[in-house]
């Protein structure tokens, strides 16, 4: 089953869910996520998801 995880300044999945993401899962990291106090933990979890085969998309520009 494909899961879509979105990381933003106000919303993010549980770190464990993100670390368990694998093939066919998508992770979208928005620029605003870097303002989170727990950002380093999320960035590490994104790396784990990527190494497990998840598609990681870093969204540099955001449209309102």
mmCIF file of N, CA and C in Angstrom:
data_model
loop_
_atom_site.group_PDB
_atom_site.id
_atom_site.type_symbol
_atom_site.label_atom_id
_atom_site.label_comp_id
_atom_site.label_asym_id
_atom_site.label_seq_id
_atom_site.Cartn_x
_atom_site.Cartn_y
_atom_site.Cartn_z
ATOM 1 N N UNK A 1 0.835 -1.176 0.000
ATOM 2 C CA UNK A 1 0.000 0.000 0.000
ATOM 3 C C UNK A 1 0.886 1.248 0.000
ATOM 4 N N UNK A 2 0.570 2.178 -0.837
ATOM 5 C CA UNK A 2 1.346 3.402 -0.965
ATOM 6 C C UNK A 2 0.906 4.417 0.086
ATOM 7 N N UNK A 3 1.866 4.996 0.773
ATOM 8 C CA UNK A 3 1.586 6.045 1.753
ATOM 9 C C UNK A 3 2.231 7.338 1.283
ATOM 10 N N UNK A 4 1.567 8.445 1.578
ATOM 11 C CA UNK A 4 2.097 9.761 1.257
ATOM 12 C C UNK A 4 2.314 10.493 2.575
ATOM 13 N N UNK A 5 3.545 10.919 2.808
ATOM 14 C CA UNK A 5 3.909 11.642 4.023
ATOM 15 C C UNK A 5 4.296 13.060 3.640
ATOM 16 N N UNK A 6 3.744 14.030 4.348
ATOM 17 C CA UNK A 6 4.031 15.436 4.094
ATOM 18 C C UNK A 6 4.620 16.053 5.354
ATOM 19 N N UNK A 7 5.764 16.711 5.197
ATOM 20 C CA UNK A 7 6.417 17.366 6.334
ATOM 21 C C UNK A 7 6.404 18.872 6.080
ATOM 22 N N UNK A 8 5.731 19.587 6.969
ATOM 23 C CA UNK A 8 5.633 21.038 6.893
ATOM 24 C C UNK A 8 5.943 21.612 8.271
ATOM 25 N N UNK A 9 5.864 22.941 8.396
ATOM 26 C CA UNK A 9 6.150 23.550 9.693
ATOM 27 C C UNK A 9 5.131 23.166 10.752
ATOM 28 N N UNK A 10 3.870 23.002 10.383
ATOM 29 C CA UNK A 10 2.819 22.720 11.361
ATOM 30 C C UNK A 10 2.343 21.266 11.358
ATOM 31 N N UNK A 11 2.642 20.523 10.317
ATOM 32 C CA UNK A 11 2.166 19.147 10.202
ATOM 33 C C UNK A 11 3.290 18.221 9.783
ATOM 34 N N UNK A 12 3.292 17.042 10.399
ATOM 35 C CA UNK A 12 4.292 16.033 10.035
ATOM 36 C C UNK A 12 3.824 14.680 10.558
ATOM 37 N N UNK A 13 4.217 13.609 9.882
ATOM 38 C CA UNK A 13 3.854 12.280 10.363
ATOM 39 C C UNK A 13 4.680 11.907 11.597
ATOM 40 N N UNK A 14 4.290 10.850 12.256
ATOM 41 C CA UNK A 14 5.093 10.346 13.371
ATOM 42 C C UNK A 14 6.450 9.908 12.831
ATOM 43 N N UNK A 15 7.501 10.129 13.612
ATOM 44 C CA UNK A 15 8.852 9.775 13.160
ATOM 45 C C UNK A 15 8.956 8.288 12.837
ATOM 46 N N UNK A 16 8.319 7.444 13.617
ATOM 47 C CA UNK A 16 8.354 6.009 13.363
ATOM 48 C C UNK A 16 7.705 5.634 12.044
ATOM 49 N N UNK A 17 6.597 6.292 11.710
ATOM 50 C CA UNK A 17 5.941 6.042 10.428
ATOM 51 C C UNK A 17 6.849 6.446 9.279
ATOM 52 N N UNK A 18 7.526 7.541 9.452
ATOM 53 C CA UNK A 18 8.433 8.026 8.412
ATOM 54 C C UNK A 18 9.622 7.080 8.238
ATOM 55 N N UNK A 19 10.185 6.611 9.340
ATOM 56 C CA UNK A 19 11.322 5.684 9.264
ATOM 57 C C UNK A 19 10.934 4.342 8.659
ATOM 58 N N UNK A 20 9.657 3.972 8.762
ATOM 59 C CA UNK A 20 9.193 2.705 8.207
ATOM 60 C C UNK A 20 8.759 2.818 6.748
ATOM 61 N N UNK A 21 8.779 4.018 6.195
ATOM 62 C CA UNK A 21 8.399 4.201 4.789
ATOM 63 C C UNK A 21 9.387 3.447 3.907
ATOM 64 N N UNK A 22 8.879 2.885 2.832
ATOM 65 C CA UNK A 22 9.731 2.104 1.942
ATOM 66 C C UNK A 22 9.303 2.239 0.500
ATOM 67 N N UNK A 23 9.578 1.229 -0.297
ATOM 68 C CA UNK A 23 9.236 1.275 -1.722
ATOM 69 C C UNK A 23 7.768 1.649 -1.946
ATOM 70 N N UNK A 24 7.535 2.479 -2.920
ATOM 71 C CA UNK A 24 6.215 2.974 -3.319
ATOM 72 C C UNK A 24 5.626 4.015 -2.379
ATOM 73 N N UNK A 25 6.309 4.369 -1.291
ATOM 74 C CA UNK A 25 5.851 5.451 -0.426
ATOM 75 C C UNK A 25 6.480 6.761 -0.898
ATOM 76 N N UNK A 26 5.774 7.862 -0.683
ATOM 77 C CA UNK A 26 6.268 9.181 -1.086
ATOM 78 C C UNK A 26 6.380 10.080 0.130
ATOM 79 N N UNK A 27 7.468 10.820 0.197
ATOM 80 C CA UNK A 27 7.692 11.779 1.275
ATOM 81 C C UNK A 27 7.892 13.146 0.620
ATOM 82 N N UNK A 28 7.051 14.103 0.995
ATOM 83 C CA UNK A 28 7.175 15.467 0.497
ATOM 84 C C UNK A 28 7.671 16.339 1.640
ATOM 85 N N UNK A 29 8.816 16.968 1.445
ATOM 86 C CA UNK A 29 9.408 17.832 2.461
ATOM 87 C C UNK A 29 9.297 19.273 1.967
ATOM 88 N N UNK A 30 8.499 20.071 2.656
ATOM 89 C CA UNK A 30 8.326 21.463 2.286
ATOM 90 C C UNK A 30 9.376 22.333 2.978
ATOM 91 N N UNK A 31 9.748 23.416 2.340
ATOM 92 C CA UNK A 31 10.784 24.310 2.856
ATOM 93 C C UNK A 31 10.468 24.775 4.275
ATOM 94 N N UNK A 32 9.195 24.982 4.573
ATOM 95 C CA UNK A 32 8.810 25.468 5.901
ATOM 96 C C UNK A 32 9.149 24.467 7.005
ATOM 97 N N UNK A 33 9.363 23.223 6.658
ATOM 98 C CA UNK A 33 9.692 22.200 7.660
ATOM 99 C C UNK A 33 11.001 22.500 8.365
ATOM 100 N N UNK A 34 11.885 23.232 7.726
ATOM 101 C CA UNK A 34 13.185 23.535 8.337
ATOM 102 C C UNK A 34 13.059 24.454 9.551
ATOM 103 N N UNK A 35 11.895 25.069 9.747
ATOM 104 C CA UNK A 35 11.695 25.935 10.910
ATOM 105 C C UNK A 35 11.211 25.155 12.138
ATOM 106 N N UNK A 36 10.976 23.855 11.987
ATOM 107 C CA UNK A 36 10.542 23.028 13.115
ATOM 108 C C UNK A 36 11.692 22.851 14.104
ATOM 109 N N UNK A 37 11.377 22.829 15.388
ATOM 110 C CA UNK A 37 12.406 22.605 16.397
ATOM 111 C C UNK A 37 12.978 21.192 16.312
ATOM 112 N N UNK A 38 12.160 20.261 15.839
ATOM 113 C CA UNK A 38 12.600 18.873 15.722
ATOM 114 C C UNK A 38 13.059 18.526 14.301
ATOM 115 N N UNK A 39 13.401 19.543 13.529
ATOM 116 C CA UNK A 39 13.805 19.348 12.140
ATOM 117 C C UNK A 39 14.948 18.336 11.977
ATOM 118 N N UNK A 40 16.022 18.373 12.770
ATOM 119 C CA UNK A 40 17.108 17.387 12.570
ATOM 120 C C UNK A 40 16.634 15.941 12.687
ATOM 121 N N UNK A 41 15.702 15.680 13.581
ATOM 122 C CA UNK A 41 15.162 14.323 13.717
ATOM 123 C C UNK A 41 14.375 13.926 12.470
ATOM 124 N N UNK A 42 13.610 14.869 11.932
ATOM 125 C CA UNK A 42 12.841 14.571 10.719
ATOM 126 C C UNK A 42 13.754 14.371 9.516
ATOM 127 N N UNK A 43 14.801 15.179 9.402
ATOM 128 C CA UNK A 43 15.723 15.028 8.279
ATOM 129 C C UNK A 43 16.412 13.666 8.322
ATOM 130 N N UNK A 44 16.766 13.213 9.529
ATOM 131 C CA UNK A 44 17.364 11.883 9.692
ATOM 132 C C UNK A 44 16.361 10.802 9.291
ATOM 133 N N UNK A 45 15.103 10.961 9.705
ATOM 134 C CA UNK A 45 14.070 9.980 9.369
ATOM 135 C C UNK A 45 13.803 9.947 7.860
ATOM 136 N N UNK A 46 13.894 11.101 7.205
ATOM 137 C CA UNK A 46 13.744 11.150 5.744
ATOM 138 C C UNK A 46 14.865 10.349 5.086
ATOM 139 N N UNK A 47 16.072 10.465 5.612
ATOM 140 C CA UNK A 47 17.194 9.688 5.078
ATOM 141 C C UNK A 47 16.979 8.193 5.223
ATOM 142 N N UNK A 48 16.415 7.779 6.351
ATOM 143 C CA UNK A 48 16.105 6.352 6.553
ATOM 144 C C UNK A 48 15.064 5.904 5.540
ATOM 145 N N UNK A 49 14.021 6.710 5.359
ATOM 146 C CA UNK A 49 12.975 6.364 4.387
ATOM 147 C C UNK A 49 13.564 6.253 2.983
ATOM 148 N N UNK A 50 14.426 7.197 2.637
ATOM 149 C CA UNK A 50 15.063 7.175 1.319
ATOM 150 C C UNK A 50 15.897 5.905 1.137
ATOM 151 N N UNK A 51 16.647 5.545 2.162
ATOM 152 C CA UNK A 51 17.489 4.347 2.050
ATOM 153 C C UNK A 51 16.659 3.073 1.985
ATOM 154 N N UNK A 52 15.442 3.116 2.471
ATOM 155 C CA UNK A 52 14.540 1.964 2.412
ATOM 156 C C UNK A 52 13.765 1.917 1.095
ATOM 157 N N UNK A 53 13.954 2.930 0.233
ATOM 158 C CA UNK A 53 13.337 2.901 -1.086
ATOM 159 C C UNK A 53 12.194 3.861 -1.300
ATOM 160 N N UNK A 54 11.907 4.724 -0.338
ATOM 161 C CA UNK A 54 10.821 5.694 -0.513
ATOM 162 C C UNK A 54 11.247 6.793 -1.480
ATOM 163 N N UNK A 55 10.282 7.352 -2.176
ATOM 164 C CA UNK A 55 10.526 8.489 -3.051
ATOM 165 C C UNK A 55 10.494 9.746 -2.186
ATOM 166 N N UNK A 56 11.537 10.546 -2.243
ATOM 167 C CA UNK A 56 11.613 11.766 -1.441
ATOM 168 C C UNK A 56 11.620 12.959 -2.382
ATOM 169 N N UNK A 57 10.694 13.879 -2.139
ATOM 170 C CA UNK A 57 10.577 15.090 -2.956
ATOM 171 C C UNK A 57 10.761 16.293 -2.044
ATOM 172 N N UNK A 58 11.785 17.086 -2.305
ATOM 173 C CA UNK A 58 12.014 18.308 -1.541
ATOM 174 C C UNK A 58 11.407 19.455 -2.331
ATOM 175 N N UNK A 59 10.409 20.101 -1.729
ATOM 176 C CA UNK A 59 9.684 21.183 -2.379
ATOM 177 C C UNK A 59 10.327 22.488 -1.938
ATOM 178 N N UNK A 60 11.047 23.124 -2.831
ATOM 179 C CA UNK A 60 11.805 24.324 -2.491
ATOM 180 C C UNK A 60 10.927 25.571 -2.490
ATOM 181 N N UNK A 61 9.984 25.637 -3.356
ATOM 182 C CA UNK A 61 9.101 26.802 -3.447
ATOM 183 C C UNK A 61 7.691 26.366 -3.124
ATOM 184 N N UNK A 62 7.006 27.201 -2.339
ATOM 185 C CA UNK A 62 5.639 26.871 -1.958
ATOM 186 C C UNK A 62 4.693 27.946 -2.491
ATOM 187 N N UNK A 63 3.584 27.499 -2.993
ATOM 188 C CA UNK A 63 2.552 28.391 -3.464
ATOM 189 C C UNK A 63 1.433 28.442 -2.428
ATOM 190 N N UNK A 64 0.932 29.607 -2.112
ATOM 191 C CA UNK A 64 -0.155 29.727 -1.137
ATOM 192 C C UNK A 64 -1.496 29.654 -1.839
#
